[in-house]
mmCIF file of C-alpha atoms in Angstrom:
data_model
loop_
_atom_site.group_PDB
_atom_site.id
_atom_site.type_symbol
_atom_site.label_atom_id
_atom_site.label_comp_id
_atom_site.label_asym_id
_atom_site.label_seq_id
_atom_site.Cartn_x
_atom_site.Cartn_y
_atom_site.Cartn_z
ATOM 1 C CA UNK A 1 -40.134 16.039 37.326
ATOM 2 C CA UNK A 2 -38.707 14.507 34.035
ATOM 3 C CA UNK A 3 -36.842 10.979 34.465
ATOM 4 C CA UNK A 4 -32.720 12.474 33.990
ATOM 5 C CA UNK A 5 -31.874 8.729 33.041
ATOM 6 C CA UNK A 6 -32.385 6.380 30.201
ATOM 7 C CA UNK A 7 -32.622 2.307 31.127
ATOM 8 C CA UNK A 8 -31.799 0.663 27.776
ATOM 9 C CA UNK A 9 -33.607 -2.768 28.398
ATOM 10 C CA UNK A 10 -34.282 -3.941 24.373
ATOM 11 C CA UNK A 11 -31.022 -2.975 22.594
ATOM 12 C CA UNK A 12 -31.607 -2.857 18.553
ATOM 13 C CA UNK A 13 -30.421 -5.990 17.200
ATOM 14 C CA UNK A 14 -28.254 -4.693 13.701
ATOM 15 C CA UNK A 15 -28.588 -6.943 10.792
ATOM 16 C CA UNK A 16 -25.632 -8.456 9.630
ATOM 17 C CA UNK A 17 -24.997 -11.177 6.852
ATOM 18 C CA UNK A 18 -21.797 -12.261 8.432
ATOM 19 C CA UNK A 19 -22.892 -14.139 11.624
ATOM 20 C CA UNK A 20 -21.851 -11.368 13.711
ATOM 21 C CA UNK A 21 -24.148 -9.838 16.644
ATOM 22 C CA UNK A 22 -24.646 -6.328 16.919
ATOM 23 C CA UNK A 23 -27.199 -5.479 19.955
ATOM 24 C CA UNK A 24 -26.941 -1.532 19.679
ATOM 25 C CA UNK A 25 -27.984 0.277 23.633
ATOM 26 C CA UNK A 26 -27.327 3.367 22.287
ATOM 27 C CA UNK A 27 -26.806 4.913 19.237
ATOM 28 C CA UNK A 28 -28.279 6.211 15.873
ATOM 29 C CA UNK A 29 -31.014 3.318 14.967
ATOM 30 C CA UNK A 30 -31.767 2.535 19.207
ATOM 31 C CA UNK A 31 -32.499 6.419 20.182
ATOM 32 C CA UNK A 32 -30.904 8.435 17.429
ATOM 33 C CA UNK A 33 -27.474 9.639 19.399
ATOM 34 C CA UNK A 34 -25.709 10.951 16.973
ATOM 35 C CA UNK A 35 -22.798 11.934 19.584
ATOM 36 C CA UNK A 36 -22.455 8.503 20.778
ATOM 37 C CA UNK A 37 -22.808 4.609 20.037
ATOM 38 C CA UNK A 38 -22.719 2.267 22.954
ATOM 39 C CA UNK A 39 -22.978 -1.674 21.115
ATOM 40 C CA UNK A 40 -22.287 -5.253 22.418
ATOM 41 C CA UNK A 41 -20.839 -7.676 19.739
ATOM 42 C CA UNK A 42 -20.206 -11.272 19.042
ATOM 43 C CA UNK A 43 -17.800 -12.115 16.207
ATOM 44 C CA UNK A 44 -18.177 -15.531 15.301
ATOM 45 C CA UNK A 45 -14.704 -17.733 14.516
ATOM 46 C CA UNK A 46 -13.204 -16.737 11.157
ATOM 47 C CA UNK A 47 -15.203 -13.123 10.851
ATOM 48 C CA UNK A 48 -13.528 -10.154 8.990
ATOM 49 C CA UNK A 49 -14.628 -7.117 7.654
ATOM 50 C CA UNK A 50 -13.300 -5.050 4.580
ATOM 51 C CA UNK A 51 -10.528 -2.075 5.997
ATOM 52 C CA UNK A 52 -12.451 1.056 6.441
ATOM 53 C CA UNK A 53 -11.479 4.815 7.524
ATOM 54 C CA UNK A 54 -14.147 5.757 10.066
ATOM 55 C CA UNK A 55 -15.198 9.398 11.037
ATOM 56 C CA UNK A 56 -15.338 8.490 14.575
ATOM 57 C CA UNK A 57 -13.276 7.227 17.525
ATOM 58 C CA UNK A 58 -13.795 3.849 18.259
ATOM 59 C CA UNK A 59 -12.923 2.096 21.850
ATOM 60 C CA UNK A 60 -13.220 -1.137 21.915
ATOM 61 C CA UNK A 61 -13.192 -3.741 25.199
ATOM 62 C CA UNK A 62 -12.802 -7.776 24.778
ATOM 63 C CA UNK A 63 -15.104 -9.093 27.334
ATOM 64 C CA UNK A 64 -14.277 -12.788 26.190
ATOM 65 C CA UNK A 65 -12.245 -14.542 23.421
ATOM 66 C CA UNK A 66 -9.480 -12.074 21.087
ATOM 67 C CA UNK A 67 -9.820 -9.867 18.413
ATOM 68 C CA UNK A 68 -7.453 -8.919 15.686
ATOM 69 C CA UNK A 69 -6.567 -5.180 14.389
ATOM 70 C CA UNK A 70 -5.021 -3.947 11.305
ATOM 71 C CA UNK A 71 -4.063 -0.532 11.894
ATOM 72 C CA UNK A 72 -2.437 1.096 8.961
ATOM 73 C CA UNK A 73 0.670 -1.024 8.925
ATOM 74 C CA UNK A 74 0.069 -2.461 12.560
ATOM 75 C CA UNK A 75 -0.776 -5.908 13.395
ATOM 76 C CA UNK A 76 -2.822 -5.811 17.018
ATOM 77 C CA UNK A 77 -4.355 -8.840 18.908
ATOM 78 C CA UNK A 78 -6.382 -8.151 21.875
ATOM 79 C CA UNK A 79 -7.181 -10.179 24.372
ATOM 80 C CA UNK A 80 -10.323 -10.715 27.322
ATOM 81 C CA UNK A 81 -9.997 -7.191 29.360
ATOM 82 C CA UNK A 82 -7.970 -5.623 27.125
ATOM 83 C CA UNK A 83 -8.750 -2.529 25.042
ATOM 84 C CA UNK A 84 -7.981 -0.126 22.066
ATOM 85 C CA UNK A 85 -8.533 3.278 21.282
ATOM 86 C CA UNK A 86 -8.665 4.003 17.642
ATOM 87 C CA UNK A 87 -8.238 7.544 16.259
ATOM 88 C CA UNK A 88 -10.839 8.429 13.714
ATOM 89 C CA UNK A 89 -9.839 8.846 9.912
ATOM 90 C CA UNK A 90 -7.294 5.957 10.770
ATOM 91 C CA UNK A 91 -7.348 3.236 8.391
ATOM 92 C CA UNK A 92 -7.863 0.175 10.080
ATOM 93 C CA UNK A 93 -9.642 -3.555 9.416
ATOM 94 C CA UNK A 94 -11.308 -5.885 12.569
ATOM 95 C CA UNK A 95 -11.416 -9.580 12.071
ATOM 96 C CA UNK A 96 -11.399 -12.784 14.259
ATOM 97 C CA UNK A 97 -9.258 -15.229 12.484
ATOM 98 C CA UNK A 98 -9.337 -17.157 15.620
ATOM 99 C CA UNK A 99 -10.839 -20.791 16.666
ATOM 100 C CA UNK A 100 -13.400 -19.362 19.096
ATOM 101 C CA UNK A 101 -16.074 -16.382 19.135
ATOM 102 C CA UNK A 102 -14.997 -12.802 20.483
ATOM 103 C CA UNK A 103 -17.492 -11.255 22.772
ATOM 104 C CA UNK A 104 -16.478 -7.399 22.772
ATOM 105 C CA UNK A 105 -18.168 -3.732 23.647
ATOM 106 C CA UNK A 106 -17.348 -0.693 21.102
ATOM 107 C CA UNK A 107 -18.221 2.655 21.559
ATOM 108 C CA UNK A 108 -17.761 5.544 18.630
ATOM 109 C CA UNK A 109 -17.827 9.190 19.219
ATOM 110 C CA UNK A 110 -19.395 10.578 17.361
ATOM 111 C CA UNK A 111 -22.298 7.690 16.847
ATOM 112 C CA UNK A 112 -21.515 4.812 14.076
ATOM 113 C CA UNK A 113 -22.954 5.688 11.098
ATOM 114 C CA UNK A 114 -22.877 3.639 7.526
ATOM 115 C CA UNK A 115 -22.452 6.917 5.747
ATOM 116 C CA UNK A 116 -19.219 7.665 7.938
ATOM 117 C CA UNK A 117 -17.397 4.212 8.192
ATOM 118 C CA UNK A 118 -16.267 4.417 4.816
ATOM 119 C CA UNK A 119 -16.007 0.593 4.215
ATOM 120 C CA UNK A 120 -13.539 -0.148 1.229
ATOM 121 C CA UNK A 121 -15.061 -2.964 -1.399
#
């Protein structure tokens, strides 16, 4: 009888050039999902990334620390156990501008793809 579970043990570790951690546990690059991304992040102090327009849904939960959110003309902080639900094709830029790291889970539907982020430059 095949196994009707999956025990993710060794996430993929994304590489990043910002200091942030990206341990993927599901996903495209851990075992090609392509309907959903599961992935456990650390965003060091004073982290930001450009705004993007994603093709995907993206809930995210702050385990530890906060985590700031431009959404369109929306300024959102979230803190430990809080979350957010973003709506894809919603313009929106993550960042940390705070003193401390922010230890969060974020899972897209469909998966997180670089082709379908759309980062701006």
């Amino acid at each position: 009888m095949a196994k009707k579970y999956i025990l993710q043990k060794t996430p993929f570790i994304v590489p990043t050039e910002d200091g942030k951690y990206i341990g993927e546990h599901f996903g495209r690059a851990t075992d090609g999902n392509k309907e959903l991304s599961i992935a456990h992040m650390v965003a060091p102090p004073g982290w930001s990334e450009p705004f993007q327009t994603p093709e995907f849904d993206e809930y995210t939960l702050v385990i530890k620390g906060k985590k700031q959110f431009v959404i369109e003309e929306d300024t959102i902080i979230l803190e430990a156990g809080q979350s957010i639900r973003i709506e894809k094709n919603t313009r929106i830029q993550y960042s940390n501008p705070f003193e401390e790291p922010c230890e969060y889970i974020a899972v897209c539907l469909p998966a997180f793809s670089p082709e379908t982020v759309h980062r701006e430059d």
